[in-house]
Amino acid sequence: GESVGLHLPTLSVQEGDNSIINCAYSNSASDYFIWYKQESGKGPQFIIDIRSNMDKRQGQRVTVLLNKTVKHLSLQIAATQPGDSAVYFCAENSGNFNKFYFGSGTKLNVKP
Amino acid sequence: NAGVTQTPKFQVLKTGQSMTLQCAQDMNHEYMSWYRQDPGMGLRLIHYSVGAGITDQGEVPNGYNVSRSTTEDFPLRLLSAAPSQTSVYFCASSSSPGGRNIQYFGAGTRLSVL
């Protein structure tokens, strides 16, 4: 199956700073990507998605960047808050809408 | 605002026992999926359904059965539990508008097989 992985398993940032979480994928046919946030004891929650025909997509305080040349995407969180502390997953899809492949996750710790 | 409801939240089984994990959604979503999440790993797809009466295998289907008799419900059955099935199980649903498959997840079922 496809391989989706994250560069950093744990990221610690100071409250108010910007956070960048990275994700690499191996399937060049992947055309749809989603970032999820998972708080302790809860199911994953959708944050933002991006299609392969885009390089950048912005949401509220979050931006996803996609670099298809090196098969890499990143999630940027502006002005990180304590409520952003969670595990973040990227997931990719290559045509079959229900076959998503998830990375192992990055834990974000926000220090007050 | 129920969304996706999973029951039970916790379960302990002995090796060889069978059980059914329940999943129900009230959003009239056609797509439903089951994932398992092991420590330090991402979610892995077990089975999925694109509508009532239609199911298909995911990445790790062995040891699990599913059926989809209604749009709302998508139960996952463990026929003979094994310690390797100790995991957290998540059910998800989506409507895939315009090809964007935003999945809504339940809170999970934590299963231990002794």
XYZ file of C-alpha atoms in Angstrom:
226
model
C 0.000 0.000 0.000
C 0.891 3.617 -0.101
C 3.302 5.026 2.418
C 2.497 8.205 4.249
C 4.822 9.304 7.007
C 5.701 12.221 9.176
C 9.164 13.649 9.742
C 8.773 14.597 13.417
C 6.929 12.456 15.946
C 6.769 15.225 18.590
C 6.769 18.985 18.223
C 6.870 21.426 21.138
C 6.090 25.087 20.562
C 5.488 28.133 22.703
C 1.996 29.538 22.859
C 1.616 32.248 20.251
C 4.296 30.869 17.953
C 3.576 29.339 14.570
C 3.703 25.540 14.177
C 4.686 23.563 11.113
C 3.900 19.860 10.875
C 5.314 17.930 7.937
C 4.189 14.855 6.043
C 5.772 12.856 3.234
C 3.924 10.548 0.887
C 5.235 8.037 -1.610
C 2.389 7.525 -4.078
C 2.727 10.012 -6.928
C -0.861 9.181 -7.976
C -2.269 10.578 -4.727
C -4.584 13.420 -5.590
C -6.349 14.328 -2.377
C -4.974 14.973 1.092
C -6.535 15.671 4.464
C -5.136 16.833 7.779
C -6.825 15.554 10.931
C -6.484 16.566 14.572
C -6.941 13.971 17.287
C -7.298 15.007 20.902
C -6.693 12.515 23.658
C -9.529 10.000 23.944
C -11.361 11.295 20.894
C -11.730 10.419 17.253
C -9.891 12.325 14.514
C -11.400 15.653 13.513
C -11.136 17.153 10.029
C -8.985 20.284 9.828
C -8.345 21.058 6.179
C -7.980 19.305 2.839
C -6.231 19.977 -0.450
C -6.393 18.564 -3.943
C -3.333 17.869 -6.052
C -4.229 20.671 -8.485
C -3.522 23.176 -5.709
C -0.282 24.194 -3.978
C -1.796 25.982 -1.028
C -5.050 26.186 0.837
C -5.906 28.360 3.786
C -8.413 27.980 6.562
C -8.921 29.665 9.866
C -5.396 29.913 11.374
C -4.297 26.901 9.325
C -2.593 26.599 5.961
C -1.745 23.441 4.049
C 1.069 23.484 1.513
C 1.509 20.759 -1.080
C 4.736 20.154 -2.976
C 4.060 17.462 -5.537
C 7.607 17.528 -6.860
C 9.007 16.114 -3.630
C 5.740 14.504 -2.473
C 5.507 16.551 0.675
C 2.793 18.451 2.445
C 2.804 20.565 5.545
C 0.295 21.984 7.986
C 0.990 25.439 9.334
C -0.851 26.636 12.427
C -0.644 30.342 13.132
C -0.517 31.731 16.673
C -0.610 28.278 18.252
C -2.878 27.986 21.268
C -3.014 25.450 24.132
C -6.187 24.029 22.542
C -4.106 23.059 19.529
C -2.262 20.441 21.588
C -3.133 17.125 19.955
C -1.856 14.524 17.523
C -2.020 15.574 13.883
C -2.356 13.101 11.034
C -2.095 13.507 7.322
C -4.039 11.141 5.108
C -3.859 10.623 1.384
C -6.174 9.185 -1.226
C -5.562 8.215 -4.817
C -8.962 7.887 -6.391
C -10.891 5.419 -4.251
C -12.718 7.803 -1.967
C -12.855 5.434 0.939
C -9.300 4.148 0.822
C -7.319 6.638 2.789
C -3.818 5.962 4.048
C -2.825 7.678 7.262
C 0.564 8.709 8.556
C 1.654 7.731 12.058
C 0.980 11.195 13.461
C 2.848 14.088 15.066
C 2.145 15.087 18.625
C 1.995 18.852 19.088
C 2.689 20.174 22.589
C 1.901 23.828 23.173
C 3.726 25.321 26.145
C 2.018 28.242 27.926
C -25.927 16.721 16.978
C -25.214 13.007 17.495
C -23.044 12.502 14.378
C -21.295 9.120 14.540
C -22.031 7.018 17.628
C -19.953 3.999 18.603
C -20.791 1.442 21.271
C -19.381 0.153 23.511
C -16.635 2.616 24.489
C -14.579 -0.103 26.198
C -14.554 -3.885 25.911
C -12.429 -6.718 27.246
C -12.616 -10.096 25.535
C -10.988 -13.447 25.998
C -9.230 -15.087 23.092
C -11.755 -16.887 20.912
C -14.776 -14.861 21.962
C -16.881 -13.053 19.400
C -18.467 -9.656 19.567
C -19.956 -6.882 17.488
C -18.852 -3.265 17.591
C -21.748 -0.983 16.790
C -21.634 2.166 14.673
C -24.529 4.439 13.799
C -24.682 7.798 12.021
C -27.578 10.195 11.707
C -26.258 12.323 8.834
C -27.668 10.158 6.020
C -24.137 9.526 4.762
C -23.641 6.887 2.097
C -20.001 6.135 2.933
C -19.016 4.432 6.175
C -15.694 2.956 7.247
C -14.005 1.087 10.058
C -10.417 1.771 11.090
C -8.142 0.428 13.773
C -5.502 2.492 15.512
C -2.558 0.856 17.217
C -0.122 2.701 19.540
C 2.216 5.011 17.659
C 0.548 4.297 14.354
C -1.939 5.938 12.108
C -5.361 4.596 11.305
C -5.617 1.556 9.096
C -8.729 0.820 7.076
C -10.465 -2.484 7.881
C -13.659 -2.433 5.807
C -15.804 0.186 4.165
C -19.245 0.565 2.613
C -20.463 2.849 -0.156
C -24.127 2.275 0.610
C -26.652 -0.165 2.021
C -25.874 -3.682 0.870
C -22.408 -2.791 -0.481
C -19.198 -3.443 1.431
C -15.556 -3.914 0.506
C -12.255 -4.734 2.149
C -9.703 -2.234 3.263
C -6.070 -2.607 4.194
C -6.420 -5.032 7.145
C -9.694 -7.001 6.773
C -8.656 -10.406 8.128
C -10.570 -11.478 11.245
C -13.363 -8.964 10.741
C -16.755 -9.084 9.053
C -19.137 -6.273 8.195
C -22.607 -5.829 6.771
C -24.668 -2.780 5.829
C -28.385 -3.441 5.954
C -29.351 0.210 6.503
C -27.810 3.574 5.665
C -27.501 4.409 9.371
C -25.737 1.326 10.762
C -22.431 -0.350 9.991
C -21.514 -3.007 12.605
C -18.081 -4.640 12.771
C -17.933 -8.264 13.864
C -14.997 -10.080 15.389
C -15.683 -13.776 14.867
C -12.930 -15.195 17.074
C -10.998 -12.522 18.933
C -7.203 -12.709 19.049
C -4.714 -10.660 21.121
C -3.505 -9.064 17.868
C -6.906 -7.404 17.603
C -6.300 -5.375 20.750
C -6.643 -1.845 19.445
C -8.802 1.250 19.311
C -11.478 1.015 16.653
C -12.953 4.022 14.899
C -15.985 4.237 12.700
C -16.338 7.079 10.208
C -18.911 8.326 7.742
C -18.882 10.792 4.864
C -21.104 12.090 2.130
C -18.333 12.845 -0.362
C -19.820 15.988 -1.869
C -18.006 16.829 -5.067
C -15.442 14.159 -4.396
C -14.245 15.687 -1.138
C -14.363 12.854 1.356
C -14.472 14.606 4.705
C -14.902 11.777 7.141
C -16.594 12.278 10.485
C -15.290 9.936 13.163
C -16.872 8.439 16.229
C -15.184 8.571 19.644
C -13.802 5.067 19.309
C -14.087 1.655 20.982
C -11.127 0.506 23.045
C -10.827 -3.256 22.784
C -8.521 -5.509 24.783
C -8.231 -9.195 23.945
C -6.655 -11.297 26.686
